[in-house]
Amino acid sequence: MAKLQEGDLAPEFTLQTIDGSVSLADELEKADKGVVVYFYPKAMTPGCTTEACDFRDSENSLKGAGYTVIGISPDSVESLQKFVDRDNLNFPLASDPEREVLEAYGAFGEKKNYGKIVQGVIRSTFVVGKDGLISSAQYNVKATGHVGRLRKILGIDS
């Protein structure tokens, strides 16, 4: 599994959400500075809920700084609908059941889960600039406090 790095061209994607489809190209066109693309293992699990709610709570300041957010998981659109409804999420969650986008970003592969090596989603976040290049690539992020750390990288918080 190849991991993406700063300066790499972000793989393009179009995926289904509860409101239709979302593509990286369309979101980059609309964003002032770029798009935050984050990958998470499973909707409505504790860590993924923490991370999603942190993005929800930071959505206005991220947008104010010129960034939009897209969350991607292998969950079905139906599961994503429940997640959005339950937690009042205010940004697109995209379904990648075939894991093609997850794999293109290096966010699916071997990882440790409770001390065992398993195949699964690697919690990862990428900041894609208006030029389509990755300005930040983070793998194996911890859900708790991740958005706060990302806000510092983006210069939103000092």
Coordinates of N, CA and C in Angstrom, one line a residue:
M1 N 0.8 -1.2 0.0 CA 0.0 0.0 0.0 C 0.9 1.2 0.0
A2 N 0.8 2.0 -1.0 CA 1.5 3.3 -1.1 C 0.8 4.4 -0.3
K3 N 1.6 5.1 0.5 CA 1.0 6.2 1.2 C 1.3 7.5 0.5
L4 N 0.3 8.4 0.5 CA 0.5 9.7 -0.1 C 1.3 10.6 0.8
Q5 N 1.9 11.6 0.2 CA 2.7 12.5 0.9 C 2.4 13.9 0.4
E6 N 2.9 14.9 1.2 CA 2.8 16.3 0.8 C 3.4 16.5 -0.6
G7 N 2.7 17.2 -1.4 CA 3.1 17.5 -2.8 C 2.6 16.5 -3.8
D8 N 2.0 15.4 -3.4 CA 1.4 14.4 -4.3 C 0.1 14.9 -4.8
L9 N -0.3 14.6 -6.0 CA -1.6 14.9 -6.6 C -2.6 14.0 -5.9
A10 N -3.6 14.7 -5.3 CA -4.7 13.9 -4.7 C -5.5 13.1 -5.7
P11 N -5.7 11.8 -5.4 CA -6.6 11.1 -6.3 C -8.0 11.6 -6.4
E12 N -8.5 11.8 -7.6 CA -9.9 12.3 -7.8 C -10.9 11.2 -7.4
F13 N -12.0 11.7 -7.0 CA -13.1 10.7 -6.6 C -14.4 11.3 -6.8
T14 N -15.4 10.5 -7.1 CA -16.8 10.9 -7.0 C -17.5 9.7 -6.2
L15 N -18.2 10.1 -5.1 CA -18.8 9.0 -4.3 C -20.2 9.5 -3.9
Q16 N -21.0 8.5 -3.5 CA -22.4 8.8 -3.1 C -22.5 9.3 -1.7
T17 N -23.3 10.3 -1.4 CA -23.7 10.7 -0.1 C -25.2 10.6 0.1
I18 N -25.7 11.1 1.2 CA -27.1 11.1 1.4 C -27.8 12.1 0.5
D19 N -27.1 13.0 0.0 CA -27.7 14.1 -0.8 C -27.3 14.0 -2.3
G20 N -26.9 12.8 -2.7 CA -26.4 12.6 -4.1 C -24.9 12.3 -4.1
S21 N -24.2 12.8 -5.1 CA -22.8 12.5 -5.2 C -22.0 13.7 -4.8
V22 N -20.7 13.4 -4.4 CA -19.8 14.5 -4.1 C -18.5 14.1 -4.8
S23 N -17.8 15.1 -5.4 CA -16.5 14.8 -6.1 C -15.5 15.8 -5.5
L24 N -14.3 15.3 -5.5 CA -13.2 16.2 -5.0 C -13.1 17.4 -5.9
A25 N -13.2 17.2 -7.2 CA -13.0 18.4 -8.2 C -14.1 19.4 -7.9
D26 N -15.3 19.0 -7.7 CA -16.4 20.0 -7.4 C -16.1 20.8 -6.1
E27 N -15.7 20.0 -5.1 CA -15.5 20.6 -3.8 C -14.3 21.6 -3.8
L28 N -13.3 21.2 -4.6 CA -12.1 22.1 -4.7 C -12.5 23.4 -5.4
E29 N -13.4 23.3 -6.4 CA -13.8 24.4 -7.2 C -14.6 25.4 -6.3
K30 N -15.4 24.9 -5.3 CA -16.2 25.7 -4.5 C -15.4 26.3 -3.3
A31 N -14.3 25.6 -2.9 CA -13.6 26.0 -1.7 C -12.6 27.2 -2.0
D32 N -12.4 28.0 -1.0 CA -11.5 29.1 -1.2 C -10.0 28.7 -1.1
K33 N -9.7 27.7 -0.2 CA -8.3 27.3 0.0 C -8.1 25.8 -0.3
G34 N -9.1 25.0 0.1 CA -8.9 23.6 -0.1 C -10.0 22.7 0.5
V35 N -9.7 21.4 0.5 CA -10.7 20.5 1.0 C -10.0 19.5 2.0
V36 N -10.6 19.3 3.2 CA -10.1 18.3 4.2 C -10.9 17.1 3.9
V37 N -10.1 16.0 3.5 CA -10.7 14.7 3.2 C -10.3 13.8 4.4
Y38 N -11.2 13.3 5.1 CA -10.8 12.4 6.2 C -11.5 11.0 6.1
F39 N -10.8 10.0 6.4 CA -11.2 8.6 6.3 C -11.4 8.0 7.7
Y40 N -12.5 7.4 7.9 CA -12.8 6.8 9.2 C -13.4 5.4 9.1
P41 N -13.2 4.5 10.1 CA -13.6 3.1 9.9 C -15.1 2.8 9.8
K42 N -15.9 3.4 10.8 CA -17.3 2.9 10.8 C -18.1 4.0 11.5
A43 N -19.2 4.3 10.8 CA -20.2 5.3 11.4 C -20.7 4.8 12.7
M44 N -21.0 5.8 13.6 CA -21.6 5.6 14.9 C -20.9 4.7 15.9
T45 N -19.6 4.5 15.7 CA -18.7 3.9 16.7 C -18.1 5.0 17.5
P46 N -17.7 4.8 18.7 CA -17.2 5.8 19.6 C -16.2 6.8 19.1
G47 N -15.1 6.2 18.5 CA -14.0 7.1 18.0 C -14.4 7.9 16.8
C48 N -15.2 7.2 15.9 CA -15.6 7.9 14.7 C -16.7 9.0 15.0
T49 N -17.5 8.7 16.1 CA -18.4 9.8 16.5 C -17.7 11.0 17.1
T50 N -16.7 10.7 17.9 CA -15.9 11.8 18.5 C -15.3 12.7 17.4
E51 N -14.7 12.0 16.4 CA -14.0 12.7 15.3 C -15.0 13.5 14.5
A52 N -16.1 12.9 14.1 CA -17.2 13.5 13.3 C -17.8 14.7 14.0
C53 N -18.0 14.6 15.3 CA -18.6 15.7 16.0 C -17.6 16.8 16.2
D54 N -16.3 16.5 16.3 CA -15.3 17.6 16.3 C -15.3 18.3 15.0
F55 N -15.4 17.6 13.9 CA -15.5 18.3 12.6 C -16.7 19.1 12.5
R56 N -17.8 18.5 13.0 CA -19.1 19.3 13.0 C -19.0 20.6 13.7
D57 N -18.4 20.5 14.9 CA -18.3 21.7 15.8 C -17.3 22.7 15.2
S58 N -16.4 22.3 14.3 CA -15.4 23.2 13.7 C -15.7 23.6 12.3
E59 N -16.9 23.1 11.8 CA -17.2 23.3 10.4 C -17.3 24.8 10.1
N60 N -17.9 25.7 10.9 CA -18.0 27.1 10.6 C -16.6 27.7 10.5
S61 N -15.7 27.4 11.5 CA -14.4 28.0 11.4 C -13.5 27.5 10.3
L62 N -13.7 26.2 10.0 CA -13.0 25.7 8.8 C -13.4 26.3 7.5
K63 N -14.8 26.5 7.4 CA -15.3 27.1 6.2 C -14.8 28.6 6.2
G64 N -14.8 29.3 7.3 CA -14.4 30.6 7.4 C -12.9 30.8 7.0
A65 N -12.1 29.7 7.2 CA -10.7 29.7 6.8 C -10.5 29.3 5.4
G66 N -11.6 28.9 4.7 CA -11.6 28.5 3.3 C -11.5 27.1 3.0
Y67 N -11.8 26.2 4.0 CA -11.8 24.8 3.8 C -13.2 24.1 3.9
T68 N -13.4 23.1 3.1 CA -14.6 22.3 3.2 C -14.1 20.9 3.7
V69 N -15.1 20.2 4.2 CA -14.7 18.9 4.8 C -15.6 17.8 4.1
I70 N -14.9 16.6 3.9 CA -15.6 15.5 3.4 C -15.1 14.3 4.2
G71 N -16.0 13.5 4.8 CA -15.7 12.3 5.5 C -16.0 11.1 4.6
I72 N -15.1 10.1 4.6 CA -15.3 8.9 3.8 C -15.1 7.7 4.6
S73 N -16.0 6.7 4.4 CA -15.9 5.4 5.1 C -16.6 4.4 4.1
P74 N -16.4 3.1 4.4 CA -17.0 2.0 3.6 C -18.4 1.8 4.0
D75 N -19.0 2.6 4.9 CA -20.4 2.4 5.3 C -21.4 2.6 4.1
S76 N -22.5 2.0 4.2 CA -23.6 2.3 3.2 C -24.2 3.7 3.4
V77 N -24.8 4.2 2.3 CA -25.4 5.5 2.4 C -26.5 5.5 3.5
E78 N -27.2 4.3 3.7 CA -28.2 4.2 4.7 C -27.6 4.4 6.1
S79 N -26.5 3.8 6.3 CA -25.8 4.0 7.6 C -25.3 5.4 7.8
L80 N -24.9 6.0 6.7 CA -24.4 7.4 6.8 C -25.6 8.3 7.2
Q81 N -26.8 8.0 6.6 CA -28.0 8.8 6.9 C -28.3 8.7 8.4
K82 N -28.2 7.6 9.0 CA -28.5 7.4 10.4 C -27.4 8.2 11.2
F83 N -26.2 8.2 10.8 CA -25.1 8.9 11.5 C -25.3 10.4 11.5
V84 N -25.7 10.9 10.3 CA -25.9 12.3 10.1 C -27.1 12.7 11.0
D85 N -28.2 12.0 10.9 CA -29.4 12.3 11.7 C -29.1 12.2 13.2
R86 N -28.4 11.2 13.6 CA -28.2 11.0 15.1 C -27.3 12.2 15.6
D87 N -26.3 12.5 14.9 CA -25.3 13.5 15.4 C -25.4 14.9 14.8
N88 N -26.4 15.1 14.0 CA -26.6 16.4 13.3 C -25.3 16.9 12.6
L89 N -24.7 16.0 11.8 CA -23.5 16.3 11.1 C -23.8 17.2 9.9
N90 N -23.0 18.2 9.7 CA -23.2 19.3 8.8 C -22.3 19.4 7.6
F91 N -21.7 18.3 7.2 CA -20.8 18.2 6.1 C -21.0 16.8 5.4
P92 N -20.6 16.7 4.2 CA -20.9 15.4 3.5 C -20.1 14.3 4.0
L93 N -20.8 13.1 4.2 CA -20.2 11.9 4.4 C -20.4 11.0 3.2
A94 N -19.3 10.5 2.7 CA -19.4 9.7 1.4 C -19.2 8.2 1.7
S95 N -19.9 7.4 0.9 CA -19.8 6.0 1.0 C -18.9 5.4 -0.1
D96 N -17.9 4.6 0.4 CA -16.9 3.9 -0.5 C -16.9 2.4 -0.1
P97 N -18.0 1.7 -0.4 CA -18.1 0.3 0.0 C -17.1 -0.6 -0.8
E98 N -16.7 -0.2 -1.9 CA -15.7 -1.0 -2.7 C -14.2 -0.7 -2.2
R99 N -14.1 0.4 -1.4 CA -12.8 0.8 -0.8 C -11.8 1.3 -1.8
E100 N -12.3 1.7 -3.0 CA -11.4 2.1 -4.1 C -10.7 3.4 -3.7
V101 N -11.5 4.4 -3.2 CA -10.9 5.7 -2.8 C -10.0 5.5 -1.5
L102 N -10.5 4.7 -0.6 CA -9.7 4.4 0.6 C -8.3 3.9 0.2
E103 N -8.3 2.9 -0.7 CA -7.1 2.3 -1.2 C -6.2 3.3 -2.0
A104 N -6.8 4.2 -2.8 CA -6.1 5.1 -3.6 C -5.4 6.1 -2.7
Y105 N -5.9 6.4 -1.5 CA -5.3 7.3 -0.5 C -4.4 6.6 0.5
G106 N -4.3 5.3 0.4 CA -3.5 4.5 1.3 C -4.1 4.4 2.7
A107 N -5.5 4.6 2.7 CA -6.2 4.6 4.0 C -6.9 3.3 4.3
F108 N -6.5 2.2 3.5 CA -7.0 0.9 3.8 C -5.9 -0.1 3.7
G109 N -5.7 -0.9 4.7 CA -4.6 -1.9 4.7 C -4.4 -2.5 6.0
E110 N -3.2 -2.9 6.3 CA -2.8 -3.5 7.5 C -2.7 -2.5 8.6
K111 N -3.3 -2.8 9.8 CA -3.2 -1.9 10.9 C -3.3 -2.8 12.2
K112 N -3.0 -2.2 13.3 CA -3.1 -2.9 14.6 C -4.4 -2.6 15.2
N113 N -5.1 -3.6 15.6 CA -6.4 -3.4 16.3 C -6.4 -4.3 17.5
Y114 N -6.3 -3.7 18.7 CA -6.2 -4.4 19.9 C -5.1 -5.4 19.9
G115 N -3.9 -4.9 19.4 CA -2.7 -5.7 19.4 C -2.6 -6.7 18.3
K116 N -3.6 -6.9 17.4 CA -3.6 -7.8 16.3 C -3.5 -7.1 15.0
I117 N -2.7 -7.7 14.0 CA -2.7 -7.1 12.7 C -3.9 -7.5 11.9
V118 N -4.7 -6.5 11.4 CA -5.9 -6.8 10.7 C -5.9 -5.9 9.4
Q119 N -6.7 -6.2 8.5 CA -7.0 -5.4 7.3 C -8.2 -4.5 7.7
G120 N -8.0 -3.2 7.4 CA -9.1 -2.3 7.7 C -8.8 -0.9 7.3
V121 N -9.7 0.0 7.7 CA -9.6 1.4 7.4 C -8.6 2.0 8.4
I122 N -7.6 2.7 7.8 CA -6.6 3.4 8.6 C -7.1 4.9 8.8
R123 N -7.4 5.3 10.0 CA -7.9 6.6 10.2 C -6.9 7.6 9.7
S124 N -7.3 8.4 8.7 CA -6.3 9.3 8.0 C -7.0 10.6 7.6
T125 N -6.2 11.6 7.5 CA -6.7 12.9 7.0 C -5.8 13.6 6.1
F126 N -6.4 14.2 5.0 CA -5.6 14.8 4.0 C -6.1 16.2 3.8
V127 N -5.3 17.2 3.6 CA -5.7 18.5 3.2 C -5.2 18.7 1.8
V128 N -6.2 18.9 0.9 CA -5.9 19.1 -0.5 C -6.1 20.5 -0.9
G129 N -5.1 21.1 -1.5 CA -5.1 22.5 -1.9 C -5.9 22.7 -3.1
K130 N -6.2 24.0 -3.5 CA -6.9 24.3 -4.7 C -6.3 23.8 -5.9
D131 N -5.0 23.6 -5.9 CA -4.2 23.0 -7.0 C -4.3 21.5 -7.2
G132 N -5.0 20.9 -6.2 CA -5.2 19.4 -6.2 C -4.1 18.7 -5.6
L133 N -3.1 19.4 -5.1 CA -1.9 18.8 -4.4 C -2.2 18.7 -2.9
I134 N -1.7 17.6 -2.3 CA -1.8 17.3 -0.9 C -0.8 18.2 -0.1
S135 N -1.4 19.0 0.8 CA -0.5 19.9 1.6 C -0.3 19.3 3.0
S136 N -1.1 18.3 3.3 CA -0.9 17.6 4.6 C -1.5 16.2 4.5
A137 N -0.7 15.2 4.8 CA -1.1 13.8 4.8 C -0.8 13.2 6.2
Q138 N -1.9 12.8 6.8 CA -1.7 12.2 8.2 C -2.4 10.8 8.3
Y139 N -1.6 9.8 8.7 CA -2.1 8.5 8.8 C -2.1 8.1 10.3
N140 N -3.0 7.1 10.6 CA -3.1 6.6 12.0 C -3.3 7.7 13.0
V141 N -4.2 8.6 12.7 CA -4.5 9.7 13.6 C -5.4 9.2 14.7
K142 N -5.3 9.8 15.9 CA -6.1 9.5 17.0 C -7.4 10.4 16.9
A143 N -8.5 9.8 17.1 CA -9.8 10.5 16.9 C -9.9 11.7 17.9
T144 N -9.5 11.5 19.1 CA -9.7 12.5 20.1 C -8.6 13.6 19.9
G145 N -9.0 14.8 19.8 CA -8.1 15.9 19.6 C -7.5 16.1 18.2
H146 N -7.9 15.2 17.3 CA -7.4 15.3 16.0 C -7.8 16.6 15.3
V147 N -9.0 17.0 15.3 CA -9.5 18.2 14.6 C -8.8 19.5 15.2
G148 N -8.5 19.5 16.5 CA -7.8 20.6 17.1 C -6.4 20.7 16.6
R149 N -5.7 19.5 16.4 CA -4.4 19.5 15.9 C -4.4 20.0 14.4
L150 N -5.4 19.5 13.7 CA -5.5 19.9 12.3 C -5.8 21.4 12.2
R151 N -6.6 22.0 13.1 CA -6.8 23.4 13.0 C -5.5 24.2 13.2
K152 N -4.6 23.7 14.1 CA -3.3 24.4 14.2 C -2.5 24.3 13.0
I153 N -2.5 23.1 12.3 CA -1.7 23.0 11.1 C -2.2 23.9 10.0
L154 N -3.6 24.2 10.0 CA -4.2 25.0 9.0 C -4.1 26.5 9.4
G155 N -3.5 26.8 10.6 CA -3.4 28.2 11.0 C -4.6 28.8 11.5
I156 N -5.6 28.0 11.8 CA -6.9 28.5 12.4 C -6.7 28.9 13.9
D157 N -6.0 28.0 14.6 CA -5.7 28.2 16.0 C -4.2 28.4 16.1
S158 N -3.8 29.2 17.0 CA -2.3 29.4 17.1 C -1.8 28.5 18.2

